[in-house]
GROMACS .gro file of C-alpha atoms in nm:
model
  193
    1MET     CA    1  12.280   7.731  16.807
    2ALA     CA    2  12.625   7.815  16.676
    3ARG     CA    3  12.838   8.068  16.858
    4PRO     CA    4  12.864   8.399  16.671
    5SER     CA    5  13.188   8.447  16.480
    6ARG     CA    6  13.443   8.714  16.569
    7LYS     CA    7  13.318   8.906  16.265
    8ASP     CA    8  12.959   8.890  16.397
    9ASP     CA    9  13.079   9.003  16.741
   10ILE     CA   10  13.245   9.306  16.583
   11LEU     CA   11  12.933   9.392  16.382
   12GLN     CA   12  12.709   9.367  16.687
   13ALA     CA   13  12.951   9.580  16.888
   14ALA     CA   14  12.956   9.838  16.609
   15LEU     CA   15  12.576   9.847  16.600
   16ALA     CA   16  12.563   9.903  16.977
   17CYS     CA   17  12.820  10.182  16.953
   18PHE     CA   18  12.644  10.344  16.657
   19SER     CA   19  12.311  10.327  16.842
   20GLU     CA   20  12.455  10.480  17.159
   21HIS     CA   21  12.696  10.739  17.020
   22GLY     CA   22  12.601  10.789  16.655
   23VAL     CA   23  12.793  10.667  16.353
   24ASP     CA   24  13.018  10.971  16.321
   25ALA     CA   25  13.109  10.987  16.691
   26THR     CA   26  13.190  10.615  16.712
   27THR     CA   27  13.558  10.532  16.677
   28ILE     CA   28  13.731  10.210  16.579
   29GLU     CA   29  13.870  10.199  16.934
   30MET     CA   30  13.517  10.208  17.078
   31ILE     CA   31  13.413   9.918  16.855
   32ARG     CA   32  13.728   9.725  16.947
   33ASP     CA   33  13.667   9.780  17.319
   34ARG     CA   34  13.301   9.678  17.294
   35SER     CA   35  13.369   9.365  17.086
   36GLY     CA   36  13.678   9.250  17.274
   37ALA     CA   37  13.849   9.198  16.939
   38SER     CA   38  14.210   9.282  16.884
   39ILE     CA   39  14.281   9.575  16.656
   40GLY     CA   40  14.443   9.326  16.418
   41SER     CA   41  14.127   9.114  16.406
   42LEU     CA   42  13.913   9.420  16.344
   43TYR     CA   43  14.129   9.538  16.056
   44HIS     CA   44  14.164   9.184  15.923
   45HIS     CA   45  13.786   9.144  15.894
   46PHE     CA   46  13.697   9.495  15.780
   47GLY     CA   47  13.992   9.725  15.718
   48ASN     CA   48  13.827  10.048  15.834
   49LYS     CA   49  13.515  10.198  15.989
   50GLU     CA   50  13.346  10.262  15.653
   51ARG     CA   51  13.368   9.892  15.570
   52ILE     CA   52  13.219   9.806  15.910
   53ILE     CA   53  12.932  10.042  15.833
   54ALA     CA   54  12.878   9.884  15.492
   55ALA     CA   55  12.906   9.527  15.623
   56LEU     CA   56  12.655   9.601  15.900
   57TYR     CA   57  12.417   9.756  15.648
   58LEU     CA   58  12.449   9.467  15.402
   59GLU     CA   59  12.404   9.206  15.675
   60GLY     CA   60  12.087   9.378  15.791
   61VAL     CA   61  11.926   9.397  15.450
   62SER     CA   62  12.026   9.039  15.375
   63GLY     CA   63  11.847   8.932  15.696
   64TYR     CA   64  11.525   9.079  15.559
   65ALA     CA   65  11.591   8.919  15.219
   66ARG     CA   66  11.631   8.576  15.382
   67LEU     CA   67  11.298   8.619  15.562
   68VAL     CA   68  11.128   8.708  15.234
   69GLU     CA   69  11.270   8.405  15.056
   70GLU     CA   70  11.165   8.174  15.338
   71GLY     CA   71  10.818   8.328  15.333
   72PHE     CA   72  10.786   8.301  14.956
   73ALA     CA   73  10.870   7.931  14.981
   74ARG     CA   74  10.546   7.891  15.180
   75ALA     CA   75  10.332   8.136  14.979
   76ASP     CA   76  10.100   7.952  14.743
   77ASN     CA   77   9.917   8.241  14.573
   78ALA     CA   78   9.957   8.607  14.473
   79GLU     CA   79   9.791   8.742  14.786
   80ALA     CA   80  10.018   8.536  15.010
   81CYS     CA   81  10.326   8.665  14.825
   82ILE     CA   82  10.228   9.029  14.868
   83LYS     CA   83  10.138   8.983  15.232
   84THR     CA   84  10.466   8.797  15.288
   85LEU     CA   85  10.666   9.097  15.163
   86VAL     CA   86  10.493   9.323  15.414
   87ALA     CA   87  10.491   9.076  15.703
   88CYS     CA   88  10.863   9.005  15.665
   89TYR     CA   89  10.946   9.375  15.655
   90ILE     CA   90  10.745   9.452  15.968
   91ASP     CA   91  10.871   9.141  16.149
   92TRP     CA   92  11.234   9.225  16.075
   93VAL     CA   93  11.201   9.590  16.179
   94ALA     CA   94  11.011   9.500  16.498
   95ALA     CA   95  11.272   9.237  16.590
   96HIS     CA   96  11.572   9.460  16.508
   97PRO     CA   97  11.479   9.823  16.575
   98GLU     CA   98  11.837   9.946  16.631
   99TRP     CA   99  11.952   9.780  16.311
  100ALA     CA  100  11.651   9.919  16.123
  101ARG     CA  101  11.731  10.272  16.247
  102PHE     CA  102  12.092  10.227  16.140
  103ILE     CA  103  11.986  10.110  15.793
  104LEU     CA  104  11.737  10.392  15.756
  105HIS     CA  105  12.003  10.654  15.828
  106SER     CA  106  12.303  10.492  15.658
  107ARG     CA  107  12.189  10.403  15.306
  108GLY     CA  108  12.330  10.714  15.139
  109ARG     CA  109  12.660  10.675  15.317
  110VAL     CA  110  12.695  10.313  15.207
  111GLU     CA  111  12.587  10.392  14.850
  112ALA     CA  112  12.856  10.663  14.830
  113SER     CA  113  13.127  10.442  14.982
  114GLU     CA  114  13.364  10.198  14.820
  115MET     CA  115  13.105   9.931  14.905
  116GLY     CA  116  12.830  10.107  14.710
  117GLU     CA  117  12.856   9.872  14.415
  118GLN     CA  118  12.822   9.572  14.645
  119LEU     CA  119  12.503   9.725  14.789
  120ARG     CA  120  12.362   9.792  14.441
  121GLU     CA  121  12.437   9.433  14.340
  122ALA     CA  122  12.274   9.292  14.655
  123ASN     CA  123  11.964   9.505  14.588
  124ARG     CA  124  11.957   9.400  14.224
  125LEU     CA  125  11.971   9.032  14.322
  126HIS     CA  126  11.708   9.072  14.594
  127HIS     CA  127  11.465   9.258  14.368
  128GLY     CA  128  11.532   9.006  14.092
  129ARG     CA  129  11.434   8.720  14.325
  130ILE     CA  130  11.118   8.905  14.426
  131ASP     CA  131  11.035   8.960  14.059
  132ASP     CA  132  11.095   8.589  13.988
  133PHE     CA  133  10.854   8.488  14.265
  134LEU     CA  134  10.589   8.733  14.150
  135ARG     CA  135  10.624   8.674  13.774
  136PRO     CA  136  10.382   8.378  13.748
  137HIS     CA  137  10.118   8.576  13.938
  138ARG     CA  138  10.180   8.885  13.726
  139GLU     CA  139  10.152   8.680  13.407
  140ALA     CA  140   9.829   8.521  13.535
  141GLY     CA  141   9.681   8.871  13.576
  142ALA     CA  142   9.667   8.871  13.956
  143PHE     CA  143   9.803   9.226  13.983
  144ARG     CA  144   9.679   9.557  13.852
  145GLN     CA  145   9.889   9.711  13.577
  146MET     CA  146  10.163   9.943  13.697
  147PRO     CA  147  10.529  10.000  13.618
  148ARG     CA  148  10.751   9.735  13.775
  149ASP     CA  149  10.975   9.993  13.938
  150VAL     CA  150  10.668  10.129  14.122
  151PHE     CA  151  10.526   9.794  14.235
  152VAL     CA  152  10.741   9.726  14.543
  153SER     CA  153  10.703  10.088  14.657
  154VAL     CA  154  10.325  10.053  14.640
  155VAL     CA  155  10.343   9.727  14.837
  156LEU     CA  156  10.589   9.836  15.106
  157GLY     CA  157  10.554  10.215  15.108
  158PRO     CA  158  10.288  10.247  15.381
  159ALA     CA  159  10.463   9.994  15.609
  160GLN     CA  160  10.801  10.160  15.553
  161ASP     CA  161  10.664  10.507  15.625
  162PHE     CA  162  10.491  10.397  15.945
  163SER     CA  163  10.804  10.205  16.049
  164ARG     CA  164  11.011  10.523  16.021
  165HIS     CA  165  10.770  10.702  16.252
  166TRP     CA  166  10.759  10.404  16.491
  167LEU     CA  167  11.139  10.384  16.503
  168ALA     CA  168  11.151  10.757  16.583
  169GLY     CA  169  10.897  10.712  16.865
  170ARG     CA  170  10.634  10.923  16.692
  171THR     CA  171  10.349  10.669  16.694
  172ARG     CA  172  10.094  10.562  16.949
  173SER     CA  173  10.028  10.233  16.773
  174ASP     CA  174  10.281   9.953  16.796
  175LEU     CA  175  10.429   9.842  16.465
  176ALA     CA  176  10.358   9.472  16.524
  177ASP     CA  177   9.994   9.549  16.605
  178CYS     CA  178   9.955   9.707  16.259
  179ARG     CA  179  10.100   9.411  16.070
  180GLU     CA  180   9.771   9.265  15.941
  181LEU     CA  181   9.640   9.609  15.845
  182PHE     CA  182   9.947   9.686  15.632
  183MET     CA  183   9.934   9.339  15.475
  184ASP     CA  184   9.569   9.394  15.373
  185VAL     CA  185   9.636   9.747  15.247
  186ALA     CA  186   9.924   9.623  15.030
  187TRP     CA  187   9.713   9.348  14.876
  188GLU     CA  188   9.424   9.583  14.806
  189ALA     CA  189   9.663   9.831  14.642
  190VAL     CA  190   9.803   9.586  14.386
  191ARG     CA  191   9.542   9.315  14.326
  192ALA     CA  192   9.366   9.309  13.993
  193GLN     CA  193   9.021   9.467  14.027
   0.00000   0.00000   0.00000
């Protein structure tokens, strides 16, 4: 396995600082100390704290997107595609709870930042790839009729809502233990009757 880059070290240090102290209370100096990077390296890679926040957010959501694409490559029918979306979401959140909490609480900040357009473009590309994978199944009539902008919310909404509660420590059930249930619920919600 390749050694993480200096940029990755800085992002992981930032995530640890944000998790421990909160985004607003974390300083560039705290991130520099935690990562062992020079201040020059930190500014070279990111420029400022807001760019670190945006880069960390974008890297997190791209990790989920990569899981989805890998899963779709193995999915051979409509049901498998829908269940892949849910499984990848739950797997990523369960494997990266601190990152998931950060993403949950930082979206608005990133959208409003100078990196907001980059986030919107990444989301547009990700949703476009999902739509491309699902198009043949949609055209074959595998899914119930609903507006496209509602579809992914119907598929992921229950898993995302439960994940928020799980990340906040408000659930008795473990997220990973509910994976199959949420996959089945998503398929039942969108399959053609």
